[in-house]
Amino acid sequence: DQQVKQNSPSLSVQEGRISILNCDYTNSMFDYFLWYKKYPAEGPTFLISISSIKDKNEDGRFTVFLNKSAKHLSLHIVPSQPGDSAVYFCAVNPNYGGSQGNLIFGKGTKLSVKP
Amino acid sequence: DTEVTQTPKHLVMGMTNKKSLKCEQHMGHRAMYWYKQKAKKPPELMFVYSYEKLSINESVPSRFSPECPNSSLLNLHLHALQPEDSALYLCASSQDQIVLFFGSGTQLSVL
């Protein structure tokens, strides 16, 4: 059974508007979450992360929100730019305290930002 | 510098061939990883090396053989692969074993 779910395979947004990518997880013990961006035929690029002691983390145009009670996190991109068009993966590090980096990824959401 | 370098970028091999994938990082990271990604699927962990020792093997078939010659290098030796092993093979490194930095991958096709 999937432990990390990204239920929207794709999202299309107009340039300059907000992009909101969603992710749900099943295990309330998970306590560290990451977002990666991936272009075709390239490796994932780390974007932003959040630990469960926070509910928000911001880095430039990227903000991640964590709702622990709902086991839900979201990535907001404001303003969206055509270069943001890529597949975005939500990932969980399931062993944060004794982590070995065995990340669990969601299936990804393909974001298209139209000029 | 967050660069992880993988070679080759593309590889085509027959089922009887032996080949190796190479990965290098010069960030002084203590852990290195092999992940496999099939088309339209998320990356899946294969192996973890921590301080040059194999610490996780996710039940990967023995036709995949990892090697960590030193703290900067990670190899994946391939032998007698099957067509279903065709995928993007990703190397990653990490200092804290929390945030991973990935290379661009090797796109492998097994004929």
PDB file of C-alpha atoms in Angstrom:
ATOM      1  CA  ASP A   1       0.000   0.000   0.000  1.00  0.00           C
ATOM      2  CA  GLN A   2       1.268   3.470  -0.856  1.00  0.00           C
ATOM      3  CA  GLN A   3       2.640   5.315   2.151  1.00  0.00           C
ATOM      4  CA  VAL A   4       3.030   8.629   0.322  1.00  0.00           C
ATOM      5  CA  LYS A   5       0.266   9.698  -2.032  1.00  0.00           C
ATOM      6  CA  GLN A   6       0.153  12.444  -4.597  1.00  0.00           C
ATOM      7  CA  ASN A   7      -3.356  12.117  -5.936  1.00  0.00           C
ATOM      8  CA  SER A   8      -3.077  14.662  -8.750  1.00  0.00           C
ATOM      9  CA  PRO A   9      -0.981  13.278 -11.629  1.00  0.00           C
ATOM     10  CA  SER A  10      -0.924  16.674 -13.301  1.00  0.00           C
ATOM     11  CA  LEU A  11      -1.589  20.363 -12.699  1.00  0.00           C
ATOM     12  CA  SER A  12      -1.754  23.240 -15.160  1.00  0.00           C
ATOM     13  CA  VAL A  13      -1.304  26.824 -13.977  1.00  0.00           C
ATOM     14  CA  GLN A  14      -0.995  30.209 -15.662  1.00  0.00           C
ATOM     15  CA  GLU A  15       2.316  32.051 -15.336  1.00  0.00           C
ATOM     16  CA  GLY A  16       2.311  34.433 -12.379  1.00  0.00           C
ATOM     17  CA  ARG A  17      -0.399  32.551 -10.495  1.00  0.00           C
ATOM     18  CA  ILE A  18      -0.010  30.244  -7.496  1.00  0.00           C
ATOM     19  CA  SER A  19       0.733  26.524  -7.925  1.00  0.00           C
ATOM     20  CA  ILE A  20      -0.384  24.251  -5.091  1.00  0.00           C
ATOM     21  CA  LEU A  21       0.866  20.671  -5.051  1.00  0.00           C
ATOM     22  CA  ASN A  22      -0.558  18.276  -2.490  1.00  0.00           C
ATOM     23  CA  CYS A  23       0.736  15.193  -0.719  1.00  0.00           C
ATOM     24  CA  ASP A  24      -0.816  12.829   1.835  1.00  0.00           C
ATOM     25  CA  TYR A  25       0.903  10.242   3.977  1.00  0.00           C
ATOM     26  CA  THR A  26      -0.373   7.323   5.980  1.00  0.00           C
ATOM     27  CA  ASN A  27       1.954   6.935   8.945  1.00  0.00           C
ATOM     28  CA  SER A  28       1.614   9.479  11.749  1.00  0.00           C
ATOM     29  CA  MET A  29       5.124   8.548  12.909  1.00  0.00           C
ATOM     30  CA  PHE A  30       6.675  10.106   9.804  1.00  0.00           C
ATOM     31  CA  ASP A  31       8.364  13.315  10.874  1.00  0.00           C
ATOM     32  CA  TYR A  32      10.477  14.701   8.043  1.00  0.00           C
ATOM     33  CA  PHE A  33       9.221  15.610   4.596  1.00  0.00           C
ATOM     34  CA  LEU A  34      10.923  16.778   1.420  1.00  0.00           C
ATOM     35  CA  TRP A  35       9.965  18.084  -2.002  1.00  0.00           C
ATOM     36  CA  TYR A  36      12.007  17.328  -5.095  1.00  0.00           C
ATOM     37  CA  LYS A  37      11.654  18.672  -8.630  1.00  0.00           C
ATOM     38  CA  LYS A  38      12.556  16.548 -11.641  1.00  0.00           C
ATOM     39  CA  TYR A  39      13.052  17.357 -15.301  1.00  0.00           C
ATOM     40  CA  PRO A  40      12.903  14.525 -17.875  1.00  0.00           C
ATOM     41  CA  ALA A  41      16.031  12.330 -18.028  1.00  0.00           C
ATOM     42  CA  GLU A  42      17.559  14.151 -15.039  1.00  0.00           C
ATOM     43  CA  GLY A  43      17.861  13.321 -11.381  1.00  0.00           C
ATOM     44  CA  PRO A  44      15.559  14.844  -8.749  1.00  0.00           C
ATOM     45  CA  THR A  45      16.650  18.236  -7.420  1.00  0.00           C
ATOM     46  CA  PHE A  46      16.044  19.008  -3.752  1.00  0.00           C
ATOM     47  CA  LEU A  47      13.708  21.997  -3.273  1.00  0.00           C
ATOM     48  CA  ILE A  48      12.607  22.366   0.317  1.00  0.00           C
ATOM     49  CA  SER A  49      11.945  20.288   3.424  1.00  0.00           C
ATOM     50  CA  ILE A  50      10.035  20.478   6.690  1.00  0.00           C
ATOM     51  CA  SER A  51      10.183  18.640   9.984  1.00  0.00           C
ATOM     52  CA  SER A  52       7.152  17.805  12.054  1.00  0.00           C
ATOM     53  CA  ILE A  53       8.031  20.376  14.712  1.00  0.00           C
ATOM     54  CA  LYS A  54       7.066  23.090  12.203  1.00  0.00           C
ATOM     55  CA  ASP A  55       3.920  23.745  10.209  1.00  0.00           C
ATOM     56  CA  LYS A  56       5.473  26.019   7.602  1.00  0.00           C
ATOM     57  CA  ASN A  57       8.828  26.484   5.893  1.00  0.00           C
ATOM     58  CA  GLU A  58       9.568  29.111   3.289  1.00  0.00           C
ATOM     59  CA  ASP A  59      12.398  29.518   0.764  1.00  0.00           C
ATOM     60  CA  GLY A  60      11.940  32.259  -1.811  1.00  0.00           C
ATOM     61  CA  ARG A  61       8.986  31.441  -4.049  1.00  0.00           C
ATOM     62  CA  PHE A  62       8.531  28.021  -2.422  1.00  0.00           C
ATOM     63  CA  THR A  63       6.583  27.387   0.788  1.00  0.00           C
ATOM     64  CA  VAL A  64       5.751  24.032   2.299  1.00  0.00           C
ATOM     65  CA  PHE A  65       2.857  23.656   4.734  1.00  0.00           C
ATOM     66  CA  LEU A  66       2.421  20.675   7.032  1.00  0.00           C
ATOM     67  CA  ASN A  67      -0.870  19.643   8.655  1.00  0.00           C
ATOM     68  CA  LYS A  68       0.043  16.797  10.990  1.00  0.00           C
ATOM     69  CA  SER A  69      -3.483  16.059  12.153  1.00  0.00           C
ATOM     70  CA  ALA A  70      -4.587  15.579   8.548  1.00  0.00           C
ATOM     71  CA  LYS A  71      -1.326  13.876   7.550  1.00  0.00           C
ATOM     72  CA  HIS A  72      -1.124  16.292   4.658  1.00  0.00           C
ATOM     73  CA  LEU A  73       1.487  18.608   3.231  1.00  0.00           C
ATOM     74  CA  SER A  74       1.426  21.020   0.349  1.00  0.00           C
ATOM     75  CA  LEU A  75       3.950  22.941  -1.715  1.00  0.00           C
ATOM     76  CA  HIS A  76       3.038  26.458  -2.824  1.00  0.00           C
ATOM     77  CA  ILE A  77       4.922  28.160  -5.640  1.00  0.00           C
ATOM     78  CA  VAL A  78       4.282  31.894  -5.966  1.00  0.00           C
ATOM     79  CA  PRO A  79       4.523  33.317  -8.558  1.00  0.00           C
ATOM     80  CA  SER A  80       4.708  30.336 -10.913  1.00  0.00           C
ATOM     81  CA  GLN A  81       7.129  30.593 -13.826  1.00  0.00           C
ATOM     82  CA  PRO A  82       7.378  28.535 -17.052  1.00  0.00           C
ATOM     83  CA  GLY A  83      10.729  27.161 -15.820  1.00  0.00           C
ATOM     84  CA  ASP A  84       8.885  25.577 -12.908  1.00  0.00           C
ATOM     85  CA  SER A  85       7.299  23.108 -15.332  1.00  0.00           C
ATOM     86  CA  ALA A  86       8.541  19.708 -14.127  1.00  0.00           C
ATOM     87  CA  VAL A  87       7.460  16.689 -12.101  1.00  0.00           C
ATOM     88  CA  TYR A  88       7.325  17.372  -8.353  1.00  0.00           C
ATOM     89  CA  PHE A  89       7.867  14.514  -5.941  1.00  0.00           C
ATOM     90  CA  CYS A  90       6.874  14.524  -2.304  1.00  0.00           C
ATOM     91  CA  ALA A  91       9.161  12.335  -0.186  1.00  0.00           C
ATOM     92  CA  VAL A  92       9.251  11.151   3.398  1.00  0.00           C
ATOM     93  CA  ASN A  93      12.310  10.261   5.408  1.00  0.00           C
ATOM     94  CA  PRO A  94      10.775   7.583   7.622  1.00  0.00           C
ATOM     95  CA  ASN A  95      13.616   7.284  10.120  1.00  0.00           C
ATOM     96  CA  TYR A  96      14.393  10.904  10.845  1.00  0.00           C
ATOM     97  CA  GLY A  97      15.890  10.277  14.258  1.00  0.00           C
ATOM     98  CA  GLY A  98      17.995   7.373  13.034  1.00  0.00           C
ATOM     99  CA  SER A  99      17.868   8.232   9.385  1.00  0.00           C
ATOM    100  CA  GLN A 100      19.780   6.398   6.711  1.00  0.00           C
ATOM    101  CA  GLY A 101      18.237   8.370   3.863  1.00  0.00           C
ATOM    102  CA  ASN A 102      15.894   5.647   2.674  1.00  0.00           C
ATOM    103  CA  LEU A 103      13.396   8.119   1.245  1.00  0.00           C
ATOM    104  CA  ILE A 104       9.887   7.031   0.284  1.00  0.00           C
ATOM    105  CA  PHE A 105       8.612   8.957  -2.731  1.00  0.00           C
ATOM    106  CA  GLY A 106       5.112   9.698  -3.948  1.00  0.00           C
ATOM    107  CA  LYS A 107       4.275   9.079  -7.602  1.00  0.00           C
ATOM    108  CA  GLY A 108       4.762  12.716  -8.520  1.00  0.00           C
ATOM    109  CA  THR A 109       2.673  15.552  -9.949  1.00  0.00           C
ATOM    110  CA  LYS A 110       3.508  16.982 -13.352  1.00  0.00           C
ATOM    111  CA  LEU A 111       3.235  20.773 -13.212  1.00  0.00           C
ATOM    112  CA  SER A 112       2.803  22.756 -16.412  1.00  0.00           C
ATOM    113  CA  VAL A 113       3.102  26.535 -16.173  1.00  0.00           C
ATOM    114  CA  LYS A 114       1.695  28.232 -19.255  1.00  0.00           C
ATOM    115  CA  PRO A 115       3.010  31.642 -20.394  1.00  0.00           C
TER     116      PRO A 115
ATOM    117  CA  ASP B   1      28.727  22.614  -4.754  1.00  0.00           C
ATOM    118  CA  THR B   2      26.004  19.955  -4.689  1.00  0.00           C
ATOM    119  CA  GLU B   3      27.122  17.966  -7.699  1.00  0.00           C
ATOM    120  CA  VAL B   4      26.889  14.221  -8.019  1.00  0.00           C
ATOM    121  CA  THR B   5      28.353  12.995 -11.298  1.00  0.00           C
ATOM    122  CA  GLN B   6      27.179   9.803 -12.976  1.00  0.00           C
ATOM    123  CA  THR B   7      28.639   8.030 -15.998  1.00  0.00           C
ATOM    124  CA  PRO B   8      27.640   6.980 -18.531  1.00  0.00           C
ATOM    125  CA  LYS B   9      24.488   8.995 -19.183  1.00  0.00           C
ATOM    126  CA  HIS B  10      23.106   6.291 -21.457  1.00  0.00           C
ATOM    127  CA  LEU B  11      23.875   2.587 -21.657  1.00  0.00           C
ATOM    128  CA  VAL B  12      22.535  -0.149 -23.900  1.00  0.00           C
ATOM    129  CA  MET B  13      23.501  -3.694 -23.029  1.00  0.00           C
ATOM    130  CA  GLY B  14      22.575  -7.245 -23.925  1.00  0.00           C
ATOM    131  CA  MET B  15      21.434  -9.787 -21.386  1.00  0.00           C
ATOM    132  CA  THR B  16      24.825 -11.535 -21.378  1.00  0.00           C
ATOM    133  CA  ASN B  17      26.925  -8.392 -20.978  1.00  0.00           C
ATOM    134  CA  LYS B  18      28.775  -7.139 -17.917  1.00  0.00           C
ATOM    135  CA  LYS B  19      28.826  -3.384 -17.417  1.00  0.00           C
ATOM    136  CA  SER B  20      29.353  -0.896 -14.590  1.00  0.00           C
ATOM    137  CA  LEU B  21      27.718   2.365 -13.638  1.00  0.00           C
ATOM    138  CA  LYS B  22      29.877   4.947 -11.901  1.00  0.00           C
ATOM    139  CA  CYS B  23      29.081   7.735  -9.475  1.00  0.00           C
ATOM    140  CA  GLU B  24      31.330  10.373  -7.924  1.00  0.00           C
ATOM    141  CA  GLN B  25      30.822  13.128  -5.365  1.00  0.00           C
ATOM    142  CA  HIS B  26      33.349  15.572  -3.933  1.00  0.00           C
ATOM    143  CA  MET B  27      31.197  17.113  -1.229  1.00  0.00           C
ATOM    144  CA  GLY B  28      32.643  14.949   1.542  1.00  0.00           C
ATOM    145  CA  HIS B  29      29.270  13.311   2.091  1.00  0.00           C
ATOM    146  CA  ARG B  30      29.388  10.205   4.276  1.00  0.00           C
ATOM    147  CA  ALA B  31      26.540   8.288   2.637  1.00  0.00           C
ATOM    148  CA  MET B  32      25.892   7.265  -0.965  1.00  0.00           C
ATOM    149  CA  TYR B  33      22.869   5.625  -2.540  1.00  0.00           C
ATOM    150  CA  TRP B  34      21.594   3.792  -5.596  1.00  0.00           C
ATOM    151  CA  TYR B  35      17.970   4.331  -6.585  1.00  0.00           C
ATOM    152  CA  LYS B  36      16.096   2.909  -9.573  1.00  0.00           C
ATOM    153  CA  GLN B  37      13.319   4.747 -11.391  1.00  0.00           C
ATOM    154  CA  LYS B  38      11.057   3.170 -13.984  1.00  0.00           C
ATOM    155  CA  ALA B  39       9.099   5.391 -16.379  1.00  0.00           C
ATOM    156  CA  LYS B  40       6.233   7.285 -14.728  1.00  0.00           C
ATOM    157  CA  LYS B  41       7.095   5.771 -11.323  1.00  0.00           C
ATOM    158  CA  PRO B  42       8.790   7.223  -8.244  1.00  0.00           C
ATOM    159  CA  PRO B  43      12.446   6.457  -7.457  1.00  0.00           C
ATOM    160  CA  GLU B  44      12.924   3.291  -5.395  1.00  0.00           C
ATOM    161  CA  LEU B  45      15.855   2.644  -3.078  1.00  0.00           C
ATOM    162  CA  MET B  46      18.268  -0.169  -3.976  1.00  0.00           C
ATOM    163  CA  PHE B  47      21.358   0.243  -1.776  1.00  0.00           C
ATOM    164  CA  VAL B  48      22.761   2.526   0.932  1.00  0.00           C
ATOM    165  CA  TYR B  49      26.445   2.893   1.787  1.00  0.00           C
ATOM    166  CA  SER B  50      27.359   4.662   4.991  1.00  0.00           C
ATOM    167  CA  TYR B  51      31.042   5.362   5.703  1.00  0.00           C
ATOM    168  CA  GLU B  52      31.878   3.068   2.757  1.00  0.00           C
ATOM    169  CA  LYS B  53      30.001   0.125   4.279  1.00  0.00           C
ATOM    170  CA  LEU B  54      26.825  -1.362   2.842  1.00  0.00           C
ATOM    171  CA  SER B  55      24.088  -0.583   5.349  1.00  0.00           C
ATOM    172  CA  ILE B  56      20.889  -1.228   3.360  1.00  0.00           C
ATOM    173  CA  ASN B  57      20.197  -3.696   0.537  1.00  0.00           C
ATOM    174  CA  GLU B  58      16.539  -3.556  -0.414  1.00  0.00           C
ATOM    175  CA  SER B  59      16.356  -7.212  -1.502  1.00  0.00           C
ATOM    176  CA  VAL B  60      17.933  -6.378  -4.838  1.00  0.00           C
ATOM    177  CA  PRO B  61      18.714  -9.367  -7.140  1.00  0.00           C
ATOM    178  CA  SER B  62      22.348 -10.458  -7.167  1.00  0.00           C
ATOM    179  CA  ARG B  63      22.718  -9.470 -10.823  1.00  0.00           C
ATOM    180  CA  PHE B  64      23.166  -5.964  -9.351  1.00  0.00           C
ATOM    181  CA  SER B  65      26.382  -5.704  -7.338  1.00  0.00           C
ATOM    182  CA  PRO B  66      27.311  -2.415  -5.610  1.00  0.00           C
ATOM    183  CA  GLU B  67      30.826  -1.386  -4.710  1.00  0.00           C
ATOM    184  CA  CYS B  68      32.162   1.590  -2.766  1.00  0.00           C
ATOM    185  CA  PRO B  69      35.924   1.831  -3.440  1.00  0.00           C
ATOM    186  CA  ASN B  70      36.309   5.010  -1.352  1.00  0.00           C
ATOM    187  CA  SER B  71      34.253   7.778   0.214  1.00  0.00           C
ATOM    188  CA  SER B  72      33.863   9.638  -3.094  1.00  0.00           C
ATOM    189  CA  LEU B  73      33.068   6.791  -5.467  1.00  0.00           C
ATOM    190  CA  LEU B  74      30.186   4.378  -5.865  1.00  0.00           C
ATOM    191  CA  ASN B  75      29.864   1.742  -8.569  1.00  0.00           C
ATOM    192  CA  LEU B  76      27.028  -0.528  -9.613  1.00  0.00           C
ATOM    193  CA  HIS B  77      28.165  -3.662 -11.445  1.00  0.00           C
ATOM    194  CA  LEU B  78      25.620  -5.207 -13.786  1.00  0.00           C
ATOM    195  CA  HIS B  79      25.611  -8.780 -15.038  1.00  0.00           C
ATOM    196  CA  ALA B  80      23.024 -10.930 -16.812  1.00  0.00           C
ATOM    197  CA  LEU B  81      20.326  -8.279 -16.604  1.00  0.00           C
ATOM    198  CA  GLN B  82      16.788  -8.748 -17.852  1.00  0.00           C
ATOM    199  CA  PRO B  83      14.822  -6.394 -20.134  1.00  0.00           C
ATOM    200  CA  GLU B  84      12.640  -5.443 -17.139  1.00  0.00           C
ATOM    201  CA  ASP B  85      15.754  -3.972 -15.508  1.00  0.00           C
ATOM    202  CA  SER B  86      15.670  -1.161 -18.064  1.00  0.00           C
ATOM    203  CA  ALA B  87      15.275   2.049 -16.046  1.00  0.00           C
ATOM    204  CA  LEU B  88      16.918   5.278 -14.931  1.00  0.00           C
ATOM    205  CA  TYR B  89      19.540   4.468 -12.283  1.00  0.00           C
ATOM    206  CA  LEU B  90      20.125   7.328  -9.882  1.00  0.00           C
ATOM    207  CA  CYS B  91      23.041   7.848  -7.544  1.00  0.00           C
ATOM    208  CA  ALA B  92      22.711  10.166  -4.563  1.00  0.00           C
ATOM    209  CA  SER B  93      24.829  11.346  -1.689  1.00  0.00           C
ATOM    210  CA  SER B  94      24.084  12.890   1.682  1.00  0.00           C
ATOM    211  CA  GLN B  95      25.964  14.264   4.650  1.00  0.00           C
ATOM    212  CA  ASP B  96      23.160  14.047   7.197  1.00  0.00           C
ATOM    213  CA  GLN B  97      21.342  11.049   5.622  1.00  0.00           C
ATOM    214  CA  ILE B  98      18.211  13.182   5.677  1.00  0.00           C
ATOM    215  CA  VAL B  99      18.445  15.327   2.541  1.00  0.00           C
ATOM    216  CA  LEU B 100      19.771  13.515  -0.507  1.00  0.00           C
ATOM    217  CA  PHE B 101      21.420  15.096  -3.537  1.00  0.00           C
ATOM    218  CA  PHE B 102      20.949  13.169  -6.760  1.00  0.00           C
ATOM    219  CA  GLY B 103      22.994  12.851  -9.922  1.00  0.00           C
ATOM    220  CA  SER B 104      21.466  13.068 -13.390  1.00  0.00           C
ATOM    221  CA  GLY B 105      21.226   9.314 -13.678  1.00  0.00           C
ATOM    222  CA  THR B 106      22.161   6.617 -16.172  1.00  0.00           C
ATOM    223  CA  GLN B 107      19.385   5.632 -18.583  1.00  0.00           C
ATOM    224  CA  LEU B 108      19.845   1.875 -19.004  1.00  0.00           C
ATOM    225  CA  SER B 109      18.288  -0.206 -21.773  1.00  0.00           C
ATOM    226  CA  VAL B 110      18.622  -3.989 -21.650  1.00  0.00           C
ATOM    227  CA  LEU B 111      18.003  -5.739 -24.956  1.00  0.00           C
TER     228      LEU B 111
END
